[in-house]
CSV table of C-alpha atoms in Angstrom, one decimal:
chain,number,residue,atom,x,y,z
A,230,UNK,CA,0.1,0.1,-0.1
A,231,UNK,CA,1.5,3.3,-1.1
A,232,UNK,CA,-0.9,5.9,0.5
A,233,UNK,CA,-1.3,7.0,4.2
A,234,UNK,CA,-4.3,9.2,4.9
A,235,UNK,CA,-4.2,11.4,8.0
A,236,UNK,CA,-7.1,13.3,9.9
A,237,UNK,CA,-5.8,16.6,11.0
A,238,UNK,CA,-6.5,17.0,14.7
A,239,UNK,CA,-4.7,20.5,15.4
A,240,UNK,CA,-2.1,22.6,13.8
A,241,UNK,CA,0.7,20.0,14.5
A,242,UNK,CA,-1.0,16.6,15.1
A,243,UNK,CA,-2.4,14.1,12.6
A,244,UNK,CA,-4.0,10.7,13.1
A,245,UNK,CA,-3.5,7.9,10.8
A,246,UNK,CA,-6.7,6.6,9.6
A,247,UNK,CA,-5.5,3.9,7.1
A,248,UNK,CA,-3.3,0.9,7.7
A,249,UNK,CA,0.4,2.0,7.9
A,250,UNK,CA,2.4,1.6,4.5
A,251,UNK,CA,5.7,-0.2,4.8
A,252,UNK,CA,7.6,3.0,3.8
A,253,UNK,CA,6.2,5.0,6.7
A,254,UNK,CA,8.2,2.7,9.2
A,255,UNK,CA,11.4,4.5,7.9
A,256,UNK,CA,10.4,7.7,9.5
A,257,UNK,CA,8.4,6.7,12.5
A,258,UNK,CA,8.3,4.3,15.4
A,259,UNK,CA,7.5,1.0,14.0
A,260,UNK,CA,4.8,0.5,16.9
A,261,UNK,CA,3.0,3.5,15.3
A,262,UNK,CA,-0.2,2.0,13.9
A,263,UNK,CA,-3.6,3.2,12.5
A,264,UNK,CA,-5.6,5.4,15.1
A,265,UNK,CA,-2.7,7.0,16.6
A,266,UNK,CA,-1.3,10.6,16.3
A,267,UNK,CA,1.9,11.6,15.0
A,268,UNK,CA,3.3,15.3,14.4
A,269,UNK,CA,4.0,15.1,10.5
A,270,UNK,CA,6.1,18.2,10.4
A,271,UNK,CA,8.7,16.5,12.5
A,272,UNK,CA,8.8,13.6,10.2
A,273,UNK,CA,8.8,15.5,7.1
A,274,UNK,CA,10.2,18.9,7.3
A,275,UNK,CA,8.9,19.7,3.7
A,276,UNK,CA,5.3,19.6,4.9
A,277,UNK,CA,6.0,22.5,7.2
A,278,UNK,CA,5.9,24.5,3.9
A,279,UNK,CA,3.0,22.9,2.4
A,280,UNK,CA,0.9,23.4,5.6
A,281,UNK,CA,0.4,26.9,4.5
A,282,UNK,CA,-1.2,26.0,1.5
A,283,UNK,CA,-3.2,23.1,3.1
A,284,UNK,CA,-4.6,25.3,5.9
A,285,UNK,CA,-6.2,27.6,3.1
A,286,UNK,CA,-7.7,24.2,1.7
A,287,UNK,CA,-9.0,23.2,4.9
A,288,UNK,CA,-10.2,26.6,6.1
A,289,UNK,CA,-12.1,27.3,2.8
A,290,UNK,CA,-13.8,23.9,3.0
A,291,UNK,CA,-13.3,23.4,-0.6
A,292,UNK,CA,-13.8,19.9,-2.0
A,293,UNK,CA,-11.1,20.3,-4.8
A,294,UNK,CA,-7.8,18.5,-3.6
A,295,UNK,CA,-4.5,20.4,-3.5
A,296,UNK,CA,-1.4,18.8,-4.3
A,297,UNK,CA,2.1,19.8,-2.9
A,298,UNK,CA,3.9,18.3,-6.0
A,299,UNK,CA,6.6,15.5,-5.7
A,300,UNK,CA,9.6,15.9,-3.0
A,301,UNK,CA,12.2,13.5,-2.2
A,302,UNK,CA,12.8,12.1,1.4
A,303,UNK,CA,15.9,10.1,2.3
A,304,UNK,CA,15.6,6.9,4.1
A,305,UNK,CA,18.0,6.1,7.3
A,306,UNK,CA,19.9,3.9,4.6
A,307,UNK,CA,20.4,6.8,2.1
A,308,UNK,CA,17.8,5.7,-0.4
A,309,UNK,CA,15.5,8.2,-2.1
A,310,UNK,CA,11.6,8.0,-1.6
A,311,UNK,CA,9.6,10.2,-3.7
A,312,UNK,CA,6.5,11.5,-2.0
A,313,UNK,CA,3.7,13.9,-2.7
A,314,UNK,CA,0.9,15.2,-0.3
A,315,UNK,CA,-2.6,16.2,-1.0
A,316,UNK,CA,-4.9,18.3,1.1
A,317,UNK,CA,-8.6,17.5,1.1
A,318,UNK,CA,-11.7,18.5,2.6
A,319,UNK,CA,-14.3,15.7,3.1
A,320,UNK,CA,-17.5,16.0,5.1
A,321,UNK,CA,-15.8,18.9,7.0
A,322,UNK,CA,-13.1,16.8,7.9
A,323,UNK,CA,-9.4,18.1,7.2
A,324,UNK,CA,-7.5,15.1,5.4
A,325,UNK,CA,-3.9,15.0,4.4
A,326,UNK,CA,-3.0,12.0,2.1
A,327,UNK,CA,0.9,11.2,1.6
A,328,UNK,CA,1.7,8.9,-1.4
A,329,UNK,CA,4.8,6.9,-2.2
A,330,UNK,CA,5.1,7.7,-6.0
A,331,UNK,CA,7.4,5.1,-6.6
A,332,UNK,CA,8.9,4.2,-10.0
A,333,UNK,CA,6.2,6.1,-11.8
A,334,UNK,CA,8.1,9.3,-10.6
A,335,UNK,CA,11.5,8.3,-11.7
A,336,UNK,CA,9.9,7.0,-15.1
A,337,UNK,CA,8.5,10.4,-15.7
A,338,UNK,CA,11.7,12.3,-14.9
A,339,UNK,CA,13.5,10.2,-17.3
A,340,UNK,CA,10.8,10.8,-20.0
A,341,UNK,CA,11.0,14.5,-19.2
A,342,UNK,CA,14.7,14.6,-19.6
A,343,UNK,CA,14.7,12.6,-22.6
A,344,UNK,CA,12.2,15.2,-24.3
A,345,UNK,CA,14.3,17.9,-22.9
A,346,UNK,CA,17.5,16.7,-24.5
A,347,UNK,CA,16.0,16.0,-27.9
A,348,UNK,CA,14.5,19.6,-27.8
A,349,UNK,CA,17.3,21.8,-26.9
A,350,UNK,CA,17.9,22.8,-30.4
A,351,UNK,CA,14.6,24.6,-30.8
A,352,UNK,CA,14.7,28.0,-29.7
A,353,UNK,CA,11.1,28.3,-28.7
A,354,UNK,CA,11.3,25.3,-26.6
A,355,UNK,CA,14.6,26.4,-25.2
A,356,UNK,CA,12.8,29.7,-23.9
A,357,UNK,CA,10.1,27.8,-22.4
A,358,UNK,CA,12.7,25.5,-20.5
A,359,UNK,CA,14.4,28.9,-19.2
A,360,UNK,CA,10.8,30.1,-17.9
A,361,UNK,CA,10.3,26.6,-16.4
A,362,UNK,CA,13.5,26.8,-14.8
A,363,UNK,CA,13.0,30.1,-13.3
A,364,UNK,CA,9.5,29.1,-11.9
A,365,UNK,CA,11.3,25.9,-10.2
A,366,UNK,CA,13.9,28.5,-8.8
A,367,UNK,CA,11.3,30.8,-7.6
A,368,UNK,CA,9.5,27.9,-6.0
A,369,UNK,CA,12.8,26.8,-4.4
A,370,UNK,CA,13.3,30.4,-3.0
A,371,UNK,CA,9.7,30.3,-1.7
A,372,UNK,CA,9.9,27.1,0.0
A,373,UNK,CA,13.2,28.3,1.6
A,374,UNK,CA,11.8,31.4,2.9
A,375,UNK,CA,8.7,29.6,4.5
A,376,UNK,CA,11.2,27.3,6.1
A,377,UNK,CA,13.2,30.2,7.4
A,378,UNK,CA,10.0,31.9,8.4
A,379,UNK,CA,8.9,28.9,10.6
A,380,UNK,CA,12.6,28.8,12.0
A,381,UNK,CA,12.3,32.6,12.5
A,382,UNK,CA,9.5,32.2,15.0
A,383,UNK,CA,12.0,30.9,17.4
A,384,UNK,CA,14.6,33.5,17.0
A,385,UNK,CA,15.0,37.4,16.5
A,386,UNK,CA,15.8,37.4,13.0
A,387,UNK,CA,13.2,38.9,10.4
A,388,UNK,CA,12.3,37.5,7.0
A,389,UNK,CA,13.9,40.7,5.7
A,390,UNK,CA,17.3,40.1,7.4
A,391,UNK,CA,17.5,36.6,5.7
A,392,UNK,CA,16.4,38.0,2.3
A,393,UNK,CA,18.9,40.6,2.4
A,394,UNK,CA,21.9,38.0,3.2
A,395,UNK,CA,20.8,36.1,-0.1
A,396,UNK,CA,20.9,39.2,-2.2
A,397,UNK,CA,24.2,40.6,-0.5
A,398,UNK,CA,25.9,37.0,-1.3
A,399,UNK,CA,24.6,36.8,-4.8
A,400,UNK,CA,26.4,40.4,-5.5
A,401,UNK,CA,29.6,39.0,-4.1
A,402,UNK,CA,29.4,35.7,-6.2
A,403,UNK,CA,28.7,37.6,-9.5
A,404,UNK,CA,31.5,40.1,-8.6
A,405,UNK,CA,33.8,36.8,-8.2
A,406,UNK,CA,32.6,35.7,-11.7
A,407,UNK,CA,30.8,32.6,-10.5
A,408,UNK,CA,28.4,30.9,-13.0
A,409,UNK,CA,25.0,32.4,-13.1
A,410,UNK,CA,23.3,29.0,-11.7
A,411,UNK,CA,25.6,28.9,-8.7
A,412,UNK,CA,25.4,32.6,-8.0
A,413,UNK,CA,21.6,32.2,-8.1
A,414,UNK,CA,22.0,29.2,-5.7
A,415,UNK,CA,23.9,31.2,-3.1
A,416,UNK,CA,21.2,33.8,-3.1
A,417,UNK,CA,18.8,30.8,-1.8
A,418,UNK,CA,21.5,28.9,0.2
A,419,UNK,CA,22.9,31.9,2.2
A,420,UNK,CA,19.8,32.7,4.2
A,421,UNK,CA,19.7,29.2,5.4
A,422,UNK,CA,23.1,29.6,7.4
A,423,UNK,CA,21.2,29.7,10.8
A,424,UNK,CA,18.7,27.3,10.3
A,425,UNK,CA,20.0,24.7,12.8
A,426,UNK,CA,19.0,27.2,15.4
A,427,UNK,CA,15.5,25.5,15.2
A,428,UNK,CA,17.2,22.9,17.2
A,429,UNK,CA,18.4,24.9,20.0
A,430,UNK,CA,16.4,25.0,23.2
A,431,UNK,CA,14.4,27.9,24.0
A,432,UNK,CA,16.2,28.4,27.1
A,433,UNK,CA,19.3,29.0,25.3
A,434,UNK,CA,18.2,30.6,22.0
A,435,UNK,CA,15.8,33.3,23.8
A,436,UNK,CA,17.9,34.0,26.7
A,437,UNK,CA,18.1,37.7,27.0
A,438,UNK,CA,21.3,38.0,28.9
A,439,UNK,CA,25.0,36.7,28.2
A,440,UNK,CA,25.2,33.0,27.8
A,441,UNK,CA,27.4,30.9,30.0
A,442,UNK,CA,30.1,28.9,28.7
A,443,UNK,CA,28.1,25.7,28.9
A,444,UNK,CA,25.1,27.4,27.1
A,445,UNK,CA,27.4,28.8,24.2
A,446,UNK,CA,28.6,25.5,23.8
A,447,UNK,CA,24.9,24.3,23.1
A,448,UNK,CA,24.4,27.4,20.8
A,449,UNK,CA,27.6,26.6,18.7
A,450,UNK,CA,25.6,23.1,17.9
A,451,UNK,CA,23.3,24.9,15.5
A,452,UNK,CA,26.2,24.8,12.9
A,453,UNK,CA,26.0,21.1,12.7
A,454,UNK,CA,22.3,20.7,13.4
A,455,UNK,CA,21.7,22.9,10.3
A,456,UNK,CA,24.3,21.2,8.1
A,457,UNK,CA,22.6,17.7,9.2
A,458,UNK,CA,19.2,19.0,8.3
A,459,UNK,CA,20.4,19.9,4.7
A,460,UNK,CA,22.9,17.3,3.6
A,461,UNK,CA,22.3,13.8,2.3
A,462,UNK,CA,21.3,15.1,-1.2
A,463,UNK,CA,22.4,15.5,-4.8
A,464,UNK,CA,20.8,18.9,-5.0
A,465,UNK,CA,23.7,21.4,-5.5
A,466,UNK,CA,21.5,24.2,-4.0
A,467,UNK,CA,21.0,22.3,-0.6
A,468,UNK,CA,24.7,20.9,-0.7
A,469,UNK,CA,25.8,24.5,-0.7
A,470,UNK,CA,23.3,25.3,1.9
A,471,UNK,CA,24.6,22.6,4.2
A,472,UNK,CA,28.4,23.8,3.7
A,473,UNK,CA,27.3,27.4,4.4
A,474,UNK,CA,25.4,26.3,7.7
A,475,UNK,CA,28.3,24.1,8.9
A,476,UNK,CA,31.0,26.8,8.3
A,477,UNK,CA,29.7,30.2,8.6
A,478,UNK,CA,31.3,30.6,11.8
A,479,UNK,CA,34.6,29.3,10.9
A,480,UNK,CA,37.2,32.1,10.9
A,481,UNK,CA,40.0,33.0,8.4
A,482,UNK,CA,42.6,32.7,11.4
A,483,UNK,CA,41.2,29.3,12.3
A,484,UNK,CA,39.7,30.3,15.8
A,485,UNK,CA,36.1,29.7,14.8
A,486,UNK,CA,33.8,26.5,15.0
A,487,UNK,CA,32.8,23.8,14.8
A,488,UNK,CA,36.0,22.3,13.2
A,489,UNK,CA,38.5,25.3,13.4
A,490,UNK,CA,39.1,25.6,9.7
A,491,UNK,CA,41.5,28.0,8.6
A,492,UNK,CA,41.9,30.3,5.5
A,493,UNK,CA,40.7,28.6,2.2
A,494,UNK,CA,39.9,25.3,4.0
A,495,UNK,CA,36.6,27.2,4.7
A,496,UNK,CA,34.2,27.1,1.6
A,497,UNK,CA,34.1,30.3,-0.3
A,498,UNK,CA,30.2,30.4,0.0
A,499,UNK,CA,30.6,30.3,3.8
A,500,UNK,CA,33.3,33.0,3.6
A,501,UNK,CA,30.9,35.2,1.8
A,502,UNK,CA,28.2,34.6,3.9
A,503,UNK,CA,30.0,35.5,7.1
A,504,UNK,CA,30.9,38.9,5.8
A,505,UNK,CA,27.4,39.9,4.6
A,506,UNK,CA,25.7,38.4,7.8
A,507,UNK,CA,28.1,40.5,10.0
A,508,UNK,CA,27.4,43.7,8.1
A,509,UNK,CA,23.8,43.4,8.1
A,510,UNK,CA,23.6,42.5,11.8
A,511,UNK,CA,25.6,45.5,12.5
A,512,UNK,CA,23.5,48.2,10.6
A,513,UNK,CA,20.2,47.1,11.6
A,514,UNK,CA,18.4,47.4,15.0
A,515,UNK,CA,17.3,44.2,16.8
A,516,UNK,CA,15.5,43.6,20.0
A,517,UNK,CA,18.7,43.0,21.9
A,518,UNK,CA,20.8,46.1,20.3
A,519,UNK,CA,20.5,49.3,18.6
A,520,UNK,CA,21.8,49.8,14.9
A,521,UNK,CA,25.2,50.8,14.2
A,522,UNK,CA,25.9,53.9,11.6
A,523,UNK,CA,27.6,52.5,8.3
A,524,UNK,CA,30.6,54.2,9.1
A,525,UNK,CA,30.9,52.6,12.4
A,526,UNK,CA,30.0,49.3,11.1
A,527,UNK,CA,32.6,49.2,8.5
A,528,UNK,CA,35.4,50.5,11.0
A,529,UNK,CA,34.4,47.3,13.0
A,530,UNK,CA,34.6,45.0,10.2
A,531,UNK,CA,37.9,46.5,9.0
A,532,UNK,CA,39.4,45.1,12.4
A,533,UNK,CA,38.1,41.6,11.8
A,534,UNK,CA,39.9,41.3,8.3
A,535,UNK,CA,42.7,38.7,8.5
A,536,UNK,CA,41.1,37.3,11.8
A,537,UNK,CA,37.4,36.7,11.1
A,538,UNK,CA,37.2,37.7,7.4
A,539,UNK,CA,39.1,36.5,4.2
A,540,UNK,CA,41.2,39.7,3.2
A,541,UNK,CA,40.5,39.3,-0.5
A,542,UNK,CA,36.6,38.7,-0.3
A,543,UNK,CA,36.4,41.9,2.1
A,544,UNK,CA,38.0,43.9,-0.6
A,545,UNK,CA,35.3,42.5,-3.1
A,546,UNK,CA,32.7,43.4,-0.4
A,547,UNK,CA,34.0,46.9,-0.2
A,548,UNK,CA,34.3,47.6,-3.9
A,549,UNK,CA,30.6,46.4,-4.2
A,550,UNK,CA,29.3,48.3,-1.2
A,551,UNK,CA,27.0,50.6,-3.3
A,552,UNK,CA,25.3,47.6,-4.4
A,553,UNK,CA,24.8,46.4,-0.7
A,554,UNK,CA,23.6,49.8,0.2
A,555,UNK,CA,21.0,49.6,-2.5
A,556,UNK,CA,19.7,46.2,-1.2
A,557,UNK,CA,19.7,47.7,2.3
A,558,UNK,CA,17.4,50.3,1.2
A,559,UNK,CA,15.0,48.3,-1.1
A,560,UNK,CA,14.5,45.4,1.5
A,561,UNK,CA,13.9,47.2,4.6
A,562,UNK,CA,12.8,46.1,7.9
A,563,UNK,CA,8.8,46.0,8.2
A,564,UNK,CA,7.1,47.8,11.2
A,565,UNK,CA,6.8,45.7,14.2
A,566,UNK,CA,3.8,45.2,16.2
A,567,UNK,CA,4.7,45.1,19.8
A,568,UNK,CA,4.6,41.5,21.0
A,569,UNK,CA,4.5,40.0,17.6
A,570,UNK,CA,6.8,37.3,16.1
A,571,UNK,CA,9.5,38.3,13.6
A,572,UNK,CA,7.6,38.5,10.1
């Protein structure tokens, strides 16, 4: 049986209505059976993004099913499992159907790839492919931003901040003559640098004062947590996001964490992200600090060159500072409602 049907009990909990398919054993306790409740978002992080769309379906009570589109999960043995979710309203019940697409998914992928290869010489079709590629890129970025928004509810970061980080990083990548596709990847990957903070306890993550040495050791784990969340895939974008998450706290002089990498042992994508993240954090106000002036921020950053930052990359950053300032002005912090979460 390739389908599992769940009844939504509340925002996070879903009850399995059908007999448990064998593929579900890979992701949950083998003793979990029909009639029991599970937090699907913990089993399948992708669903956290799809739930925004599913909520609209369930709240509107429409009878038309809404599909998530295929996504790939990885089993404990590293095997790919193509899944698709469908949100349905049936007799006032909010249902979520998850299906293992099996070989049909891969056959369709092969068919589309064959069609693409045979058609690349046709200008009109090439334009269509370019448009579809852009649609996929936009969807990847939207999914990443929704995932980051979910993570942002537990931290002080705003959606505007993570969006700027990606745009700054893309400017740097293009200045370094990266391939267009890879430069576009870092725009989406760099904002995910702190995604591992979703795994840090609130007592540490949201502590208003200075962390103790023990608490700081816990906080430092977010780099490896984020890398673990994003690794185990052949998708270049997620591979880059994983290396950025792991290495964005490494320092040029080797004094960073978690591995104490030094100089060009640190991936260039992470070295770029480190610079632009510090810049944006310094020049914007947060609940725990005031904003620094541009001049003051740059002076502080200059002192980090050769210690915290790659000297050559910092020169590239300074050379492109007008573009960074333009991004800062165009992607501004939204007005905050007292007591609200970061938007």
